[in-house]
Every structure is written in structure tokens, then in C-alpha cells.
Short mmCIF file of C-alpha atoms and ligand atoms in Angstrom, two decimals:
data_model
loop_
_atom_site.label_atom_id
_atom_site.label_comp_id
_atom_site.label_asym_id
_atom_site.label_seq_id
_atom_site.Cartn_x
_atom_site.Cartn_y
_atom_site.Cartn_z
CA MET A 1 96.69 104.44 97.12
CA LEU A 2 95.62 107.57 98.89
CA TYR A 3 98.81 107.46 100.95
CA LEU A 4 100.95 107.02 97.85
CA SER A 5 99.23 109.96 96.17
CA ILE A 6 99.88 112.09 99.28
CA LEU A 7 103.59 111.32 99.02
CA LEU A 8 103.68 111.78 95.27
CA GLY A 9 101.69 115.02 95.23
CA ASN A 10 103.58 116.69 98.04
CA PHE A 11 107.04 115.64 96.85
CA LEU A 12 106.09 116.88 93.41
CA ILE A 13 105.29 120.31 94.89
CA ILE A 14 108.59 120.40 96.79
CA LEU A 15 110.51 119.33 93.69
CA THR A 16 108.73 121.79 91.41
CA VAL A 17 109.18 124.77 93.73
CA ASN A 18 112.84 124.05 94.37
CA SER A 19 113.74 123.35 90.75
CA ASP A 20 112.11 126.37 89.09
CA PRO A 21 113.89 129.68 89.82
CA ARG A 22 110.70 131.57 88.99
CA LEU A 23 109.02 129.92 91.98
CA HIS A 24 111.79 130.97 94.37
CA THR A 25 109.51 133.40 96.19
CA PRO A 26 108.41 133.36 99.83
CA MET A 27 104.89 132.23 98.88
CA TYR A 28 106.10 129.11 97.08
CA PHE A 29 108.79 128.33 99.65
CA LEU A 30 106.11 128.40 102.33
CA LEU A 31 103.91 126.19 100.17
CA ALA A 32 106.77 123.69 99.76
CA ASN A 33 107.31 123.74 103.49
CA LEU A 34 103.60 123.11 104.07
CA SER A 35 103.89 120.14 101.72
CA PHE A 36 106.82 118.86 103.74
CA ILE A 37 104.76 119.04 106.96
CA ASP A 38 101.95 117.27 105.10
CA VAL A 39 104.30 114.41 104.28
CA CYS A 40 105.23 114.23 107.96
CA VAL A 41 101.59 114.34 109.09
CA ALA A 42 100.72 111.55 106.68
CA SER A 43 103.71 109.39 107.48
CA PHE A 44 103.95 109.15 111.26
CA ALA A 45 100.88 106.91 111.61
CA THR A 46 99.39 105.98 108.25
CA PRO A 47 101.87 103.21 107.26
CA LYS A 48 101.29 101.49 110.60
CA MET A 49 97.54 102.00 110.24
CA ILE A 50 97.64 100.37 106.79
CA ALA A 51 99.77 97.51 108.08
CA ASP A 52 97.34 97.06 111.00
CA LEU A 53 94.48 96.58 108.58
CA LEU A 54 96.21 93.40 107.44
CA VAL A 55 96.93 91.78 110.81
CA GLU A 56 94.58 90.52 113.45
CA HIS A 57 96.43 91.61 116.59
CA LYS A 58 97.23 95.27 116.30
CA THR A 59 99.83 96.13 118.92
CA ILE A 60 102.14 99.05 119.60
CA SER A 61 104.88 99.48 122.19
CA PHE A 62 104.59 102.15 124.86
CA GLU A 63 107.56 104.04 123.42
CA ALA A 64 106.10 103.97 119.90
CA CYS A 65 102.81 105.15 121.34
CA LEU A 66 104.47 108.13 123.02
CA THR A 67 106.34 108.84 119.79
CA GLN A 68 103.06 108.98 117.91
CA ILE A 69 101.67 111.43 120.45
CA PHE A 70 104.81 113.52 120.13
CA CYS A 71 104.58 113.50 116.32
CA VAL A 72 100.88 114.23 115.99
CA HIS A 73 101.15 117.36 118.13
CA LEU A 74 104.43 118.49 116.60
CA PHE A 75 103.19 118.14 113.01
CA ALA A 76 99.58 119.22 113.48
CA GLY A 77 100.64 122.21 115.59
CA GLY A 78 103.30 123.02 113.01
CA GLU A 79 100.80 122.79 110.17
CA MET A 80 98.40 125.22 111.84
CA VAL A 81 101.10 127.79 112.47
CA MET A 82 102.45 127.28 108.93
CA LEU A 83 99.02 128.29 107.65
CA VAL A 84 99.35 131.44 109.75
CA SER A 85 102.79 132.12 108.24
CA MET A 86 101.29 131.76 104.76
CA ALA A 87 98.49 134.14 105.69
CA TYR A 88 101.05 136.68 106.93
CA ASP A 89 102.92 136.40 103.62
CA ARG A 90 99.69 137.07 101.70
CA TYR A 91 98.85 139.95 104.06
CA VAL A 92 102.15 141.67 103.27
CA ALA A 93 101.84 140.93 99.55
CA ILE A 94 98.34 142.38 99.26
CA CYS A 95 98.14 145.06 101.94
CA LYS A 96 101.72 146.36 101.68
CA PRO A 97 102.65 145.48 98.08
CA LEU A 98 105.28 148.21 97.72
CA HIS A 99 107.22 146.97 100.73
CA TYR A 100 106.83 143.28 99.96
CA THR A 101 110.41 142.59 98.87
CA THR A 102 111.92 144.53 101.75
CA ILE A 103 109.67 143.02 104.41
CA MET A 104 109.79 139.46 103.12
CA SER A 105 113.55 139.17 103.01
CA ARG A 106 115.26 135.80 102.94
CA ARG A 107 115.73 136.08 106.71
CA VAL A 108 112.09 136.81 107.45
CA CYS A 109 111.09 133.94 105.19
CA ILE A 110 113.31 131.53 107.10
CA VAL A 111 111.90 132.82 110.39
CA LEU A 112 108.37 132.20 109.06
CA VAL A 113 109.41 128.61 108.35
CA ILE A 114 111.11 128.05 111.70
CA ILE A 115 108.35 129.50 113.92
CA PRO A 116 105.83 126.72 113.08
CA TRP A 117 108.34 124.01 114.00
CA PHE A 118 109.30 125.89 117.15
CA VAL A 119 105.69 126.40 118.27
CA GLY A 120 104.85 122.79 117.38
CA PHE A 121 107.80 121.59 119.44
CA ILE A 122 106.87 123.66 122.51
CA HIS A 123 103.27 122.53 122.19
CA THR A 124 104.05 118.82 121.91
CA THR A 125 106.64 118.87 124.70
CA SER A 126 104.20 120.54 127.05
CA GLN A 127 101.55 117.94 126.14
CA LEU A 128 103.93 115.04 126.75
CA ALA A 129 105.09 116.53 130.04
CA PHE A 130 101.54 116.10 131.35
CA THR A 131 101.44 112.47 130.21
CA VAL A 132 104.78 110.81 130.61
CA ASP A 133 104.66 110.52 134.41
CA LEU A 134 101.16 109.06 134.61
CA PRO A 135 101.00 105.56 136.13
CA PHE A 136 99.99 103.07 133.44
CA CYS A 137 99.23 99.73 135.04
CA GLY A 138 96.04 98.15 133.84
CA PRO A 139 93.99 98.79 130.71
CA ASN A 140 96.07 99.04 127.57
CA GLN A 141 93.70 99.32 124.63
CA VAL A 142 93.51 102.50 122.59
CA ASP A 143 90.33 102.73 120.58
CA SER A 144 91.74 104.51 117.55
CA PHE A 145 94.16 104.14 114.64
CA PHE A 146 97.05 105.72 116.49
CA CYS A 147 97.87 106.96 119.97
CA ASP A 148 96.61 110.39 120.83
CA LEU A 149 96.22 112.14 124.07
CA PRO A 150 92.77 112.03 125.56
CA LEU A 151 92.65 108.31 124.68
CA VAL A 152 95.99 107.43 126.21
CA THR A 153 95.59 109.45 129.42
CA LYS A 154 92.27 107.68 129.92
CA LEU A 155 94.27 104.45 130.40
CA ALA A 156 96.18 105.76 133.41
CA CYS A 157 95.21 104.28 136.78
CA THR A 158 94.72 107.58 138.48
CA ASP A 159 92.31 110.46 138.27
CA THR A 160 93.24 112.27 135.06
CA TYR A 161 90.65 115.02 135.23
CA VAL A 162 93.14 117.85 135.72
CA VAL A 163 95.57 116.41 133.17
CA SER A 164 92.81 116.08 130.58
CA LEU A 165 91.75 119.62 131.25
CA LEU A 166 95.30 120.89 130.77
CA ILE A 167 95.62 118.93 127.55
CA VAL A 168 92.38 120.28 126.13
CA ALA A 169 93.36 123.80 127.18
CA ASP A 170 96.80 123.44 125.59
CA SER A 171 95.51 122.16 122.22
CA GLY A 172 92.51 124.45 122.36
CA PHE A 173 94.66 127.50 122.96
CA LEU A 174 96.93 126.72 120.00
CA SER A 175 94.15 125.93 117.54
CA LEU A 176 91.91 128.78 118.66
CA SER A 177 94.65 131.39 118.47
CA SER A 178 95.81 130.14 115.04
CA PHE A 179 92.24 130.17 113.83
CA LEU A 180 91.57 133.69 115.11
CA LEU A 181 94.81 134.98 113.57
CA LEU A 182 93.80 133.40 110.25
CA VAL A 183 90.30 134.85 110.36
CA VAL A 184 91.60 138.33 111.18
CA SER A 185 94.31 138.31 108.50
CA TYR A 186 92.08 136.96 105.74
CA THR A 187 89.35 139.43 106.67
CA VAL A 188 91.79 142.34 106.40
CA ILE A 189 93.13 140.93 103.12
CA LEU A 190 89.67 140.45 101.62
CA LEU A 191 88.61 143.97 102.60
CA THR A 192 91.73 145.33 100.93
CA VAL A 193 91.15 143.28 97.78
CA ARG A 194 87.58 144.54 97.59
CA LYS A 195 88.66 148.17 97.77
CA ARG A 196 91.07 147.77 94.86
CA SER A 197 89.55 146.19 91.82
CA SER A 198 92.41 146.42 89.37
CA ALA A 199 93.40 143.60 87.04
CA SER A 200 96.46 142.78 89.15
CA MET A 201 94.11 141.81 91.95
CA ALA A 202 92.57 139.03 89.86
CA LYS A 203 95.61 136.80 90.35
CA ALA A 204 95.81 137.69 94.02
CA ARG A 205 92.18 136.71 94.35
CA SER A 206 92.66 133.23 92.89
CA THR A 207 95.61 132.58 95.23
CA LEU A 208 93.53 133.81 98.12
CA THR A 209 90.68 131.50 97.24
CA ALA A 210 93.08 128.56 97.38
CA HIS A 211 94.42 129.65 100.78
CA ILE A 212 91.00 130.24 102.28
CA THR A 213 89.77 126.90 100.94
CA VAL A 214 92.64 125.09 102.64
CA VAL A 215 92.10 126.94 105.91
CA THR A 216 88.36 126.26 105.87
CA LEU A 217 88.85 122.59 105.09
CA PHE A 218 91.42 122.34 107.86
CA PHE A 219 89.46 124.04 110.63
CA GLY A 220 85.91 123.52 109.35
CA PRO A 221 85.48 119.83 110.23
CA CYS A 222 87.04 120.38 113.62
CA ILE A 223 84.64 123.17 114.51
CA PHE A 224 81.70 121.37 112.94
CA ILE A 225 82.38 118.16 114.84
CA TYR A 226 82.76 119.92 118.17
CA VAL A 227 79.76 122.17 117.75
CA TRP A 228 77.45 119.55 116.22
CA PRO A 229 75.37 118.18 119.10
CA PHE A 230 74.88 114.55 118.01
CA SER A 231 78.40 113.67 117.11
CA SER A 232 79.81 112.16 120.27
CA TYR A 233 80.32 108.70 118.74
CA SER A 234 83.79 107.84 117.41
CA VAL A 235 84.60 111.46 116.71
CA ASP A 236 88.20 110.76 117.64
CA LYS A 237 88.55 108.20 114.89
CA VAL A 238 86.90 110.38 112.26
CA LEU A 239 89.18 113.27 113.17
CA ALA A 240 92.23 111.01 113.27
CA VAL A 241 91.66 109.77 109.73
CA PHE A 242 90.57 113.15 108.45
CA TYR A 243 93.65 114.99 109.65
CA THR A 244 96.25 112.37 108.82
CA VAL A 245 94.87 111.17 105.49
CA PHE A 246 92.58 113.75 103.92
CA THR A 247 94.14 117.12 104.73
CA PRO A 248 97.63 116.12 103.44
CA ILE A 249 96.14 115.42 100.01
CA LEU A 250 94.26 118.73 99.93
CA ASN A 251 97.22 121.01 99.36
CA PRO A 252 98.55 119.28 96.24
CA VAL A 253 95.04 119.15 94.83
CA ILE A 254 94.09 122.73 95.61
CA TYR A 255 97.38 124.45 94.88
CA THR A 256 98.30 122.60 91.73
CA LEU A 257 94.96 122.21 90.00
CA ARG A 258 94.13 125.88 90.39
CA ASN A 259 97.50 127.51 90.04
CA LYS A 260 98.76 128.36 86.57
CA GLU A 261 102.34 129.07 87.65
CA MET A 262 102.56 125.68 89.35
CA LYS A 263 101.15 123.94 86.29
CA VAL A 264 103.59 125.66 83.94
CA ALA A 265 106.50 124.84 86.25
CA MET A 266 105.40 121.21 86.48
CA SER A 267 105.18 120.72 82.75
CA LYS A 268 108.62 122.32 82.44
CA LEU A 269 109.88 119.90 85.07
CA ARG A 270 108.40 117.00 83.15
CA SER A 271 110.05 117.96 79.89
CA GLN A 272 113.31 118.47 81.79
CA ILE A 273 113.13 115.01 83.30
CA LEU A 274 112.32 113.47 79.94
CA LYS A 275 115.45 115.02 78.39
CA PRO A 276 118.26 112.80 79.74
CA GLY A 277 121.00 115.43 79.37
CA GLN A 278 119.27 117.72 81.82
CA VAL A 279 118.67 115.26 84.61
CA SER A 280 122.05 116.00 86.15
CA THR A 281 121.34 119.75 86.12
CA LEU A 282 118.02 119.09 87.76
CA ILE A 283 119.55 116.90 90.44
CA ARG A 284 122.26 119.46 91.07
CA ASN A 285 119.61 122.15 91.45
CA VAL A 286 117.34 120.19 93.72
CA LEU A 287 119.54 118.12 95.99
CA PRO A 288 121.30 120.91 97.92
CA LEU A 289 117.93 122.31 98.89
CA GLU A 290 116.60 118.96 99.96
CA THR A 291 119.39 118.00 102.34
C1 NAG B 301 111.27 125.98 103.21
O1 NAG B 301 111.55 127.35 103.20
C2 NAG B 301 112.94 127.65 103.17
C3 NAG B 301 113.13 129.12 103.43
O2 NAG B 301 112.49 129.93 102.53
C4 NAG B 301 113.49 127.17 101.84
O3 NAG B 301 114.84 127.49 101.73
C5 NAG B 301 113.29 125.67 101.76
O4 NAG B 301 113.71 125.21 100.49
C6 NAG B 301 111.83 125.30 101.97
N1 NAG B 301 111.72 123.85 102.16
C7 NAG B 301 111.25 123.04 101.20
C8 NAG B 301 111.08 121.64 101.57
O5 NAG B 301 111.01 123.44 100.10
#
């Protein structure tokens, strides 16, 4: 049920943003793209995990296992950088409001969408490059819900100390630099918001709260789990479920329950869908963007 609500919630965001011309702004396009990554994050392992709950012998082929590793680093890396893109958009909107439309042109917006996928791809390819040549000959049990790197490299019949170090450094570098960029940009933004206390800042503030909540919920558990001294047991499994099942549901919840524009657009979408004559218009509006 949680998985179905992830799909439903995120597709609803994508549909709403693409079908309402008033939401055709960089902020909402980035939000729709974040929702798309969320669907990917939730879908590369969760269906298999659910199916595995029903069978006694839970097996996966080596190729599928490598594919899962590829996907988790592509999508999770992409999601982190997408949060940075969204922070940059908010930074321009709040700290350089008069130049917003010139800076955030259609081209810049597309670049902000492509960079996360590009960085995610580089990150996951470099991770796999460390792994794919390892000799796997003996143990073949992964103690988690899907294949991820420290667990799989542990199965290799060779000393994987250096490889593990490289993997930790690679993931650590990406998450730490995204996190620092996010902290710096939201600090600058919050300082700017505090200086100006006009009414127009009230809306900016509520959007900001949503963004900062998502960022905290994304990075918070990770930091907490690694810093907390007693948490060495099954941390991998907790993190695996948290990041593939709970974070993808956060965005629909946080962005739609708190955001008036989204709510208005969604009720408009609902009345549009309920009027049969307008379904074709809706489909014509939405499909070209989806393909
Ligand atoms: C992602 O952003 C691009 C560029 O702004 C936009 O055209 C596209 O519709 C967005 N993708 C989704 C799934 O909404």
C-alpha cells in the first residue's frame, strides 16, 4: 500500500504540474522532476522486495544484482543533486528576485534537471568500476533487501579493503558535498528572508519550510545513524528501507499538503477529469511532456 501511494502521489504531482500552465515555472518543474526520481528510487527494488516477502527462497541473479547497485547509486545520487538544484532555484528566487526570470531561463532550468542525472551517472559508473572485476567465487548471500555495495564487495574472495575505502570515499564525497551546498544555500536564503520581512516573503517562507523539511528528512537519518554510537546492528537494512520506501513518499506529502497552489491545481485537475469533454484536452496537454 505504501508503494502504491508512492506511485500515486508522485505521478499526481507530475500530472498536476504538467497540466496546469500556472505551474509551468522552474520551481514546479524541478519538483515534478524530483517526483520522477522518487518513482525511480521506489521502483528499482521495492517490487522485488515485496515479492520476496511472499516466497521462501529469495534469489537474485548476478546481473540483476549489479543492476540494482547501478540503479541505487544513479537514483540516490541524482536525488541528492536534484535537491541542490531546487535549492539553487530558491536562492535565485529569494536573493536575486529581480533577475529571476532572466537567470532561470528555460535553458538553465533544463541544465538544472540534467546535471543531477549526469552526476548520478558518473557516480554510479565509478562505483561499479570498482566492483565489476572483483572475483566472486564463494559466499553468495546478501543480508539486505537489495544489492548494495559494501554488502556485495564483502562477498568477493579477495581483500576488498582498498575497494571498500574507495566506495565509501566516493559516496561520502557526493553526499557530503551536496549536504554542504544545501546547508550553505539555505543559510544564505534564510538570512536574506530574515532581513526582509515584507508580506511577499510569507509565501517564500512556507515554500522554504517545505524544502528544508525534505532536506532534513533526507540527510538527517543518514547523519544520525552514522554518528549515533550504538547503531552498528542492521543499519544497512534500516537505511535501505528508509531511502527506498519512506523518502519517496515524503515529497508528495510535504509539497502537496502544505502548498496552496498545488492544492488548487489538483482540485482543478480533478474537476477537469470528471468532465468527460475535457479529458482529451488534458491528455493532449500532458502526453507530449511525458514522453
Ligand atoms: C523536468 O523539467 C523539465 C525542464 O524544465 C520539464 O520540461 C519536464 O516536464 C520536467 N519533467 C517532469 C517529469 O515533469
